[in-house]
Coordinates of C-alpha atoms and ligand atoms in Angstrom, one line a residue:
M12 CA -6.8 -5.3 29.8
A13 CA -10.3 -6.3 29.1
G14 CA -11.8 -5.9 25.6
R15 CA -9.9 -5.9 22.4
N16 CA -7.1 -3.7 21.2
F17 CA -8.2 -1.2 18.5
L18 CA -5.5 -1.5 15.9
F19 CA -5.5 1.7 13.9
V20 CA -1.9 2.0 12.9
P21 CA -1.6 2.3 9.1
G22 CA -0.3 -1.3 8.8
P23 CA -0.3 -3.9 10.0
T24 CA -4.1 -3.8 9.7
N25 CA -6.8 -6.0 11.1
V26 CA -6.6 -9.6 9.9
P27 CA -10.2 -10.7 9.3
E28 CA -11.3 -13.8 11.2
R29 CA -11.8 -15.7 7.9
V30 CA -8.2 -15.0 7.0
Q31 CA -6.9 -15.9 10.5
R32 CA -8.7 -19.2 10.3
A33 CA -7.4 -19.9 6.8
M34 CA -3.9 -19.5 8.1
V35 CA -4.3 -22.2 10.8
V36 CA -3.0 -25.1 8.7
S37 CA -0.8 -28.1 9.3
M38 CA 2.5 -27.8 7.4
E39 CA 2.6 -29.8 4.2
D40 CA 4.9 -30.7 1.4
H41 CA 5.5 -27.7 -0.7
R42 CA 6.7 -30.0 -3.5
S43 CA 3.6 -32.2 -3.7
S44 CA 1.7 -32.5 -6.9
K45 CA -1.2 -30.7 -5.3
F46 CA 0.8 -27.6 -4.3
P47 CA 0.6 -25.8 -7.7
D48 CA -3.1 -25.3 -7.2
L49 CA -2.4 -22.9 -4.4
T50 CA 0.4 -21.1 -6.2
R51 CA -1.5 -20.6 -9.4
A52 CA -4.7 -19.5 -7.6
V53 CA -2.9 -16.7 -5.6
L54 CA -0.9 -15.5 -8.6
A55 CA -4.0 -15.4 -10.8
D56 CA -6.0 -13.4 -8.3
L57 CA -3.1 -11.0 -7.5
K58 CA -3.2 -10.0 -11.2
K59 CA -6.8 -8.8 -10.7
I60 CA -5.8 -6.7 -7.7
F61 CA -3.0 -5.1 -9.6
K62 CA -5.4 -4.7 -12.6
T63 CA -3.0 -6.3 -15.0
E64 CA -3.2 -8.8 -17.8
A65 CA 0.3 -8.4 -19.0
G66 CA 2.1 -8.1 -15.6
T67 CA 3.7 -10.9 -13.6
P68 CA 3.2 -10.9 -9.8
V69 CA 6.1 -12.2 -7.7
I70 CA 5.7 -13.1 -4.0
F71 CA 8.8 -13.0 -1.8
P72 CA 8.9 -14.1 1.8
S73 CA 9.7 -10.6 2.8
T74 CA 8.1 -7.2 3.4
G75 CA 7.5 -4.1 1.3
T76 CA 11.2 -3.1 1.9
G77 CA 12.3 -6.3 0.3
G78 CA 9.9 -5.6 -2.6
W79 CA 11.6 -2.2 -3.2
E80 CA 15.0 -4.0 -3.3
A81 CA 13.7 -6.7 -5.7
A82 CA 12.2 -4.1 -8.1
L83 CA 15.5 -2.1 -8.2
T84 CA 18.0 -5.0 -8.3
N85 CA 16.2 -6.9 -11.0
T86 CA 16.0 -4.1 -13.5
L87 CA 18.9 -1.7 -13.0
S88 CA 22.7 -1.9 -13.2
P89 CA 25.3 -0.5 -10.9
G90 CA 25.6 3.3 -11.3
D91 CA 22.3 3.7 -13.1
L92 CA 20.4 7.0 -12.5
V93 CA 17.0 7.0 -10.9
L94 CA 14.6 10.0 -10.5
A95 CA 12.7 10.1 -7.2
S96 CA 11.0 12.6 -4.9
R97 CA 11.1 12.8 -1.2
F98 CA 8.0 13.9 0.8
G99 CA 7.7 11.5 3.7
Q100 CA 9.6 8.8 5.5
F101 CA 8.8 6.0 3.1
S102 CA 9.7 7.9 -0.1
H103 CA 12.8 8.8 1.8
L104 CA 13.7 5.2 2.8
W105 CA 13.3 4.0 -0.8
I106 CA 15.7 6.8 -2.0
D107 CA 18.1 5.8 0.8
M108 CA 18.0 2.2 -0.5
V109 CA 18.7 3.3 -4.0
T110 CA 21.9 5.0 -2.9
R111 CA 22.9 2.1 -0.6
L112 CA 22.6 -0.3 -3.5
G113 CA 25.0 1.7 -5.6
F114 CA 22.6 3.5 -7.9
Q115 CA 22.6 7.2 -8.5
V116 CA 19.6 9.3 -7.7
E117 CA 18.3 12.7 -8.7
V118 CA 16.0 13.7 -5.8
V119 CA 13.2 16.3 -6.0
E120 CA 12.7 17.5 -2.5
C121 CA 9.1 18.3 -1.7
E122 CA 7.3 19.6 1.4
W123 CA 6.1 16.8 3.6
G124 CA 2.4 16.8 3.0
E125 CA 2.7 17.0 -0.8
G126 CA 3.0 14.2 -3.3
V127 CA 4.9 13.3 -6.4
P128 CA 5.8 16.6 -8.2
V129 CA 4.5 15.7 -11.6
E130 CA 5.4 19.0 -13.3
K131 CA 8.9 18.9 -12.0
Y132 CA 9.3 15.3 -13.1
A133 CA 8.0 16.4 -16.6
E134 CA 10.7 19.1 -16.7
I135 CA 13.5 16.8 -15.7
L136 CA 12.5 14.1 -18.1
A137 CA 12.1 16.5 -21.0
K138 CA 15.7 17.7 -20.4
D139 CA 17.1 14.2 -20.2
K140 CA 17.6 13.8 -23.9
E141 CA 20.2 11.1 -23.5
H142 CA 17.9 9.1 -21.4
K143 CA 20.3 8.7 -18.6
I144 CA 17.4 8.2 -16.2
K145 CA 16.7 4.5 -16.1
A146 CA 13.9 4.5 -13.6
V147 CA 11.3 6.9 -12.2
L148 CA 10.2 6.2 -8.6
A149 CA 6.8 7.2 -7.3
T150 CA 5.3 6.5 -3.9
H151 CA 1.6 6.0 -4.6
N152 CA 0.5 6.5 -1.0
E153 CA 3.0 8.1 1.4
T154 CA 1.9 6.4 4.7
A155 CA 3.9 8.8 6.9
T156 CA 2.0 11.9 5.8
G157 CA -1.3 10.5 4.4
V158 CA -0.7 11.6 0.9
T159 CA -1.8 9.9 -2.3
S160 CA -0.1 10.8 -5.6
D161 CA -1.4 10.7 -9.2
I162 CA 0.4 7.8 -10.9
A163 CA -1.5 8.2 -14.1
A164 CA -0.2 11.8 -14.3
V165 CA 3.4 10.5 -13.8
R166 CA 2.9 8.1 -16.7
K167 CA 1.5 11.0 -18.8
A168 CA 4.6 13.1 -18.0
M169 CA 6.9 10.3 -19.1
D170 CA 5.0 9.7 -22.3
T171 CA 4.9 13.4 -23.1
A172 CA 8.7 13.5 -22.7
K173 CA 8.9 10.2 -24.7
H174 CA 11.1 8.9 -22.0
P175 CA 11.8 5.2 -21.9
A176 CA 12.6 4.9 -18.2
L177 CA 10.9 2.3 -16.1
L178 CA 8.1 3.5 -13.9
M179 CA 8.4 2.0 -10.4
V180 CA 5.6 2.5 -7.9
D181 CA 5.4 1.8 -4.2
S182 CA 1.7 1.0 -3.5
V183 CA 2.5 -0.7 -0.2
S184 CA -0.3 1.2 1.6
G185 CA -2.5 1.7 -1.4
L186 CA -3.0 -1.6 -3.2
G187 CA -6.3 -3.2 -2.4
C188 CA -7.7 -0.1 -0.9
I189 CA -7.4 2.7 -3.4
D190 CA -7.4 2.5 -7.2
F191 CA -4.3 1.1 -8.8
R192 CA -4.1 0.3 -12.5
M193 CA -0.9 -1.4 -13.5
D194 CA -1.6 -1.8 -17.2
E195 CA -3.6 1.3 -17.8
W196 CA -1.0 3.5 -16.0
G197 CA 1.9 1.8 -17.7
V198 CA 3.5 0.9 -14.4
D199 CA 6.6 -1.4 -14.8
A200 CA 7.1 -2.5 -11.2
C201 CA 4.6 -2.1 -8.4
V202 CA 5.6 -3.0 -4.9
A203 CA 3.2 -4.1 -2.2
G204 CA 3.2 -5.9 1.2
S205 CA 0.9 -8.3 2.8
Q206 CA 0.1 -6.4 6.0
K207 CA -2.0 -3.5 4.6
G208 CA -4.8 -3.7 2.1
L209 CA -4.2 -7.4 1.7
M210 CA -5.3 -7.8 5.4
L211 CA -2.6 -10.3 6.3
P212 CA 0.3 -10.3 8.8
A213 CA 3.6 -8.9 7.5
G214 CA 5.8 -11.4 5.8
L215 CA 5.1 -11.2 2.0
G216 CA 6.8 -8.7 -0.3
I217 CA 4.8 -8.7 -3.5
V218 CA 6.1 -7.1 -6.7
C219 CA 4.2 -7.0 -10.0
M220 CA 6.5 -6.6 -13.0
S221 CA 5.6 -5.5 -16.5
P222 CA 7.0 -7.3 -19.6
K223 CA 9.3 -4.3 -20.1
A224 CA 10.6 -4.6 -16.5
L225 CA 11.2 -8.3 -17.0
E226 CA 13.1 -7.5 -20.3
A227 CA 15.3 -5.1 -18.3
R228 CA 16.1 -8.0 -16.0
E229 CA 17.8 -9.8 -18.9
T230 CA 20.4 -7.0 -19.2
S231 CA 20.6 -5.9 -15.5
K232 CA 24.1 -6.4 -14.1
Q233 CA 23.2 -5.9 -10.5
P234 CA 24.1 -8.8 -8.3
R235 CA 21.1 -10.4 -6.6
C236 CA 20.4 -13.9 -5.3
F237 CA 17.5 -14.3 -2.8
F238 CA 15.5 -11.6 -4.7
D239 CA 16.2 -12.9 -8.2
M240 CA 13.0 -12.9 -10.1
G241 CA 14.3 -15.2 -12.7
D242 CA 14.5 -18.1 -10.2
M243 CA 11.1 -17.2 -8.7
I244 CA 9.3 -16.9 -12.0
R245 CA 10.8 -20.1 -13.5
S246 CA 9.7 -21.9 -10.4
N247 CA 6.3 -20.3 -10.2
E248 CA 5.6 -21.4 -13.8
T249 CA 5.7 -25.0 -12.6
G250 CA 3.5 -24.1 -9.6
Y251 CA 6.3 -24.0 -7.1
F252 CA 8.7 -21.7 -5.3
P253 CA 12.5 -21.7 -5.5
Y254 CA 12.7 -21.9 -1.7
T255 CA 10.4 -22.9 1.1
P256 CA 7.3 -20.7 1.0
S257 CA 5.3 -19.7 4.1
L258 CA 2.3 -21.9 3.8
P259 CA 0.1 -20.1 6.4
L260 CA 0.7 -16.8 4.6
L261 CA -0.1 -18.2 1.2
Y262 CA -3.3 -19.8 2.5
G263 CA -4.2 -16.5 4.2
L264 CA -3.4 -14.7 1.0
R265 CA -5.8 -16.9 -0.9
E266 CA -8.6 -16.3 1.5
A267 CA -7.9 -12.5 1.6
L268 CA -8.0 -12.4 -2.2
T269 CA -11.2 -14.3 -2.2
M270 CA -12.7 -11.7 0.2
L271 CA -11.5 -8.8 -1.9
M272 CA -13.0 -10.4 -5.0
E273 CA -16.3 -11.0 -3.2
E274 CA -16.6 -7.4 -2.2
G275 CA -15.3 -6.2 -5.6
L276 CA -12.4 -3.8 -6.1
E277 CA -14.6 -0.8 -7.0
N278 CA -16.7 -1.3 -3.9
I279 CA -13.6 -1.6 -1.7
F280 CA -12.3 1.7 -3.1
A281 CA -15.7 3.3 -2.5
R282 CA -15.7 2.0 1.1
H283 CA -12.3 3.4 1.8
A284 CA -13.2 6.8 0.3
Y285 CA -16.4 6.9 2.4
L286 CA -14.7 5.9 5.6
A287 CA -11.8 8.3 5.0
N288 CA -14.3 11.2 4.4
G289 CA -15.9 10.5 7.8
V290 CA -12.4 10.5 9.4
R291 CA -11.6 13.8 7.7
A292 CA -14.9 15.3 8.8
A293 CA -14.0 14.4 12.4
I294 CA -10.6 16.0 12.1
T295 CA -11.4 19.2 10.3
E296 CA -15.1 19.9 11.1
G297 CA -15.3 18.2 14.5
W298 CA -11.9 18.9 16.1
G299 CA -10.9 21.9 14.0
L300 CA -7.5 20.3 13.3
K301 CA -5.4 20.2 10.2
L302 CA -4.3 17.2 8.1
C303 CA -0.6 16.9 7.2
A304 CA -1.7 16.6 3.5
K305 CA -1.4 20.1 2.2
D306 CA -4.3 20.0 -0.2
P307 CA -7.5 17.9 -0.7
K308 CA -6.0 16.6 -4.0
W309 CA -3.4 14.8 -1.8
Y310 CA -5.8 13.3 0.7
S311 CA -5.2 9.6 1.3
D312 CA -8.2 7.3 1.7
T313 CA -6.1 4.8 3.7
V314 CA -4.4 7.0 6.3
S315 CA -4.9 10.4 7.9
A316 CA -2.0 12.2 9.5
I317 CA -3.4 14.7 12.0
M318 CA -1.3 17.8 13.0
V319 CA -1.4 18.4 16.8
P320 CA -1.5 22.0 18.0
E321 CA 1.8 23.8 18.9
G322 CA 3.1 22.8 22.3
I323 CA 1.6 19.3 22.2
N324 CA 3.6 16.2 21.5
G325 CA 1.8 13.8 19.1
A326 CA 3.7 10.9 20.7
H327 CA 2.0 11.8 24.0
V328 CA -1.5 11.4 22.4
I329 CA -0.5 8.0 21.0
D330 CA 0.8 6.8 24.3
V331 CA -2.3 7.8 26.2
A332 CA -4.5 6.3 23.6
F333 CA -2.6 3.0 23.9
R334 CA -2.2 2.8 27.7
R335 CA -5.5 4.2 28.7
Y336 CA -7.9 3.2 25.9
N337 CA -6.1 0.3 24.2
L338 CA -6.2 2.1 20.9
S339 CA -3.1 1.9 18.7
L340 CA -2.5 5.0 16.5
G341 CA 0.3 5.7 14.1
A342 CA 3.3 7.8 15.1
G343 CA 4.8 10.8 13.4
L344 CA 8.0 9.6 11.8
S345 CA 11.4 11.4 11.3
K346 CA 10.8 15.0 10.3
V347 CA 7.2 15.0 11.5
A348 CA 7.9 13.1 14.8
G349 CA 5.8 14.6 17.6
K350 CA 4.0 16.9 15.2
L351 CA 1.3 14.5 14.3
F352 CA -0.4 11.2 14.9
R353 CA -2.0 9.0 12.3
I354 CA -5.2 7.0 12.0
G355 CA -4.9 4.1 9.6
H356 CA -8.3 3.5 7.9
M357 CA -7.4 0.7 5.6
G358 CA -8.4 -2.9 5.2
D359 CA -11.2 -4.8 6.9
L360 CA -13.1 -1.9 8.5
N361 CA -16.6 -0.4 8.9
E362 CA -18.1 2.8 10.3
L363 CA -18.4 1.6 13.9
M364 CA -14.8 0.3 14.0
V365 CA -13.6 3.7 12.8
L366 CA -15.8 5.5 15.3
G367 CA -13.9 3.6 18.0
A368 CA -10.7 5.1 16.7
I369 CA -12.2 8.6 16.5
A370 CA -13.7 8.4 20.0
G371 CA -10.4 7.1 21.4
S372 CA -8.3 9.7 19.7
E373 CA -10.7 12.3 20.9
M374 CA -10.4 11.2 24.6
A375 CA -6.6 10.9 24.3
M376 CA -6.3 14.3 22.8
M377 CA -8.4 15.9 25.6
D378 CA -6.4 14.0 28.2
V379 CA -3.1 15.6 27.0
G380 CA -4.7 19.1 26.9
I381 CA -5.8 19.6 23.3
K382 CA -8.9 21.8 23.4
I383 CA -11.6 20.0 21.6
E384 CA -15.3 19.6 22.2
P385 CA -16.1 16.1 23.6
G386 CA -17.9 14.1 21.0
S387 CA -17.2 16.6 18.2
G388 CA -15.2 14.2 16.0
V389 CA -17.6 11.4 16.5
A390 CA -20.6 13.6 15.7
A391 CA -19.0 15.0 12.5
A392 CA -18.1 11.5 11.2
Q393 CA -21.6 10.3 12.0
R394 CA -23.1 13.2 10.2
Y395 CA -21.0 12.5 7.1
W396 CA -21.8 8.8 7.1
R397 CA -25.5 9.2 7.8
S398 CA -25.9 11.6 4.9
N399 CA -23.7 9.9 2.3
D400 CA -23.6 6.5 0.6
M401 CA -20.7 4.4 -0.4
I402 CA -20.8 4.9 -4.2
P403 CA -18.2 3.2 -6.4
K404 CA -16.9 5.8 -8.9
R405 CA -17.2 3.2 -11.7
K406 CA -20.1 0.8 -11.9
V407 CA -18.7 -2.7 -11.4
A408 CA -19.2 -4.8 -14.5
R409 CA -20.8 -8.2 -13.8
S410 CA -17.8 -9.9 -15.4
E411 CA -15.4 -8.4 -12.9
V412 CA -17.1 -9.8 -9.9
V413 CA -15.8 -13.2 -8.8
Y414 CA -17.8 -14.9 -6.2
A415 CA -16.3 -17.4 -3.7
S416 CA -18.0 -20.3 -5.3
Q417 CA -16.3 -19.5 -8.6
S418 CA -12.9 -18.8 -7.1
T419 CA -10.7 -21.5 -5.7
G420 CA -12.7 -21.5 -2.5
S421 CA -11.5 -22.9 0.8
N422 CA -8.1 -24.2 1.8
E423 CA -9.1 -27.7 1.0
G424 CA -8.9 -27.1 -2.8
A425 CA -5.2 -26.6 -2.8
R426 CA -4.1 -29.4 -0.5
Ligands
PLP2 N1 6.3 1.8 1.6 C1 5.3 2.3 2.3 C2 4.4 3.4 1.6 C3 5.0 1.9 3.6 O1 4.0 2.4 4.3 C4 5.9 0.9 4.2 C5 5.6 0.4 5.5 O2 4.8 0.9 6.2 C6 6.9 0.4 3.4 C7 7.1 0.9 2.1 C8 7.9 -0.6 4.0 O3 7.2 -1.8 4.1 P1 7.6 -2.9 5.1 O4 7.5 -2.3 6.5 O5 6.6 -3.9 4.9 O6 9.0 -3.3 4.8

């Protein structure tokens, strides 16, 4: 098919050309005396993305799923109790992993389209006087339903109950796109992956651990080997990895982090909010359709899940969009399969790219019989973008902006 594929699944996202070029490297000795420059550069910049001074980022050759496992197995012991909530396929899969690894879990079932039930968490934690709950799980951005949860409020609930459990957050589809504050929110383990806001191919599972989480590792009796953070951190301290790292991904990560620092985190969050508002204008004002997210407070700035009208199969929209218009949209998963389709709006995107996804979705929806006005979504998004600016919520302090020339720069530096 002529022209390029429009990749609008909520991960993997577009890999910017700069990052693609940075990954085209000859293999080299990962035990050379030069290699630590690369390791140290990416670990230092990752801390800025997690907004942490105290935390320790760990990079596994893995994906977000491996990151979930690493967070759990490095801190808990067999039979430990975990508090979690299920409101979409990814929060569900993390819970499933908890049980498969031999931990116990108290699950708060929520409607799909809602987020972490903070009040319910507060109630449960207040009742747990013996502190049987060892970890509280929260999915920051539920990619399956396009729902963002309030992690600061979860921390507040834990503090109010004076509960010592570890706070573990999945920000696989949030980090690097929407605000995340590891230290300020008292997060103990945050899980991310390379293929979303970090604008890379899949292949890295990244977990940031608080000092308290690393302390829990000392007493954790859970067997682990590949995902042992002790091995990883000891090796990283000398600038190396305990096993062969993926060089292209590490070089790509360094370039992606440089790009994120150049744009500035607060500007990135503002851009995602602005693009997401345009997409939501297309969905609700233009097409007259509903989001899966039940309330504006849950709206995700990285992915919108669009409910298709009764009698229409969302999978049909996705297939027509792909086959006819070379547009890749996200599917409805599990409980919401067929009921919705998703537009991922995260990573390296601007208005015109997103307009392509809106226009293509619009054509595919009309092709399968959804009654919408041609051009209505495109017009609504244009109206929003033409009358609004990208405004960072917080003015970016000069000291937070790191320019390319100040950072470790091109690939050459680390060779
Ligand atoms: N958590 C969330 C919120 C996700 O969106 C995903 C994947 O899309 C995962 C976890 C699993 O990550 P991976 O597919 O990288 O293993």
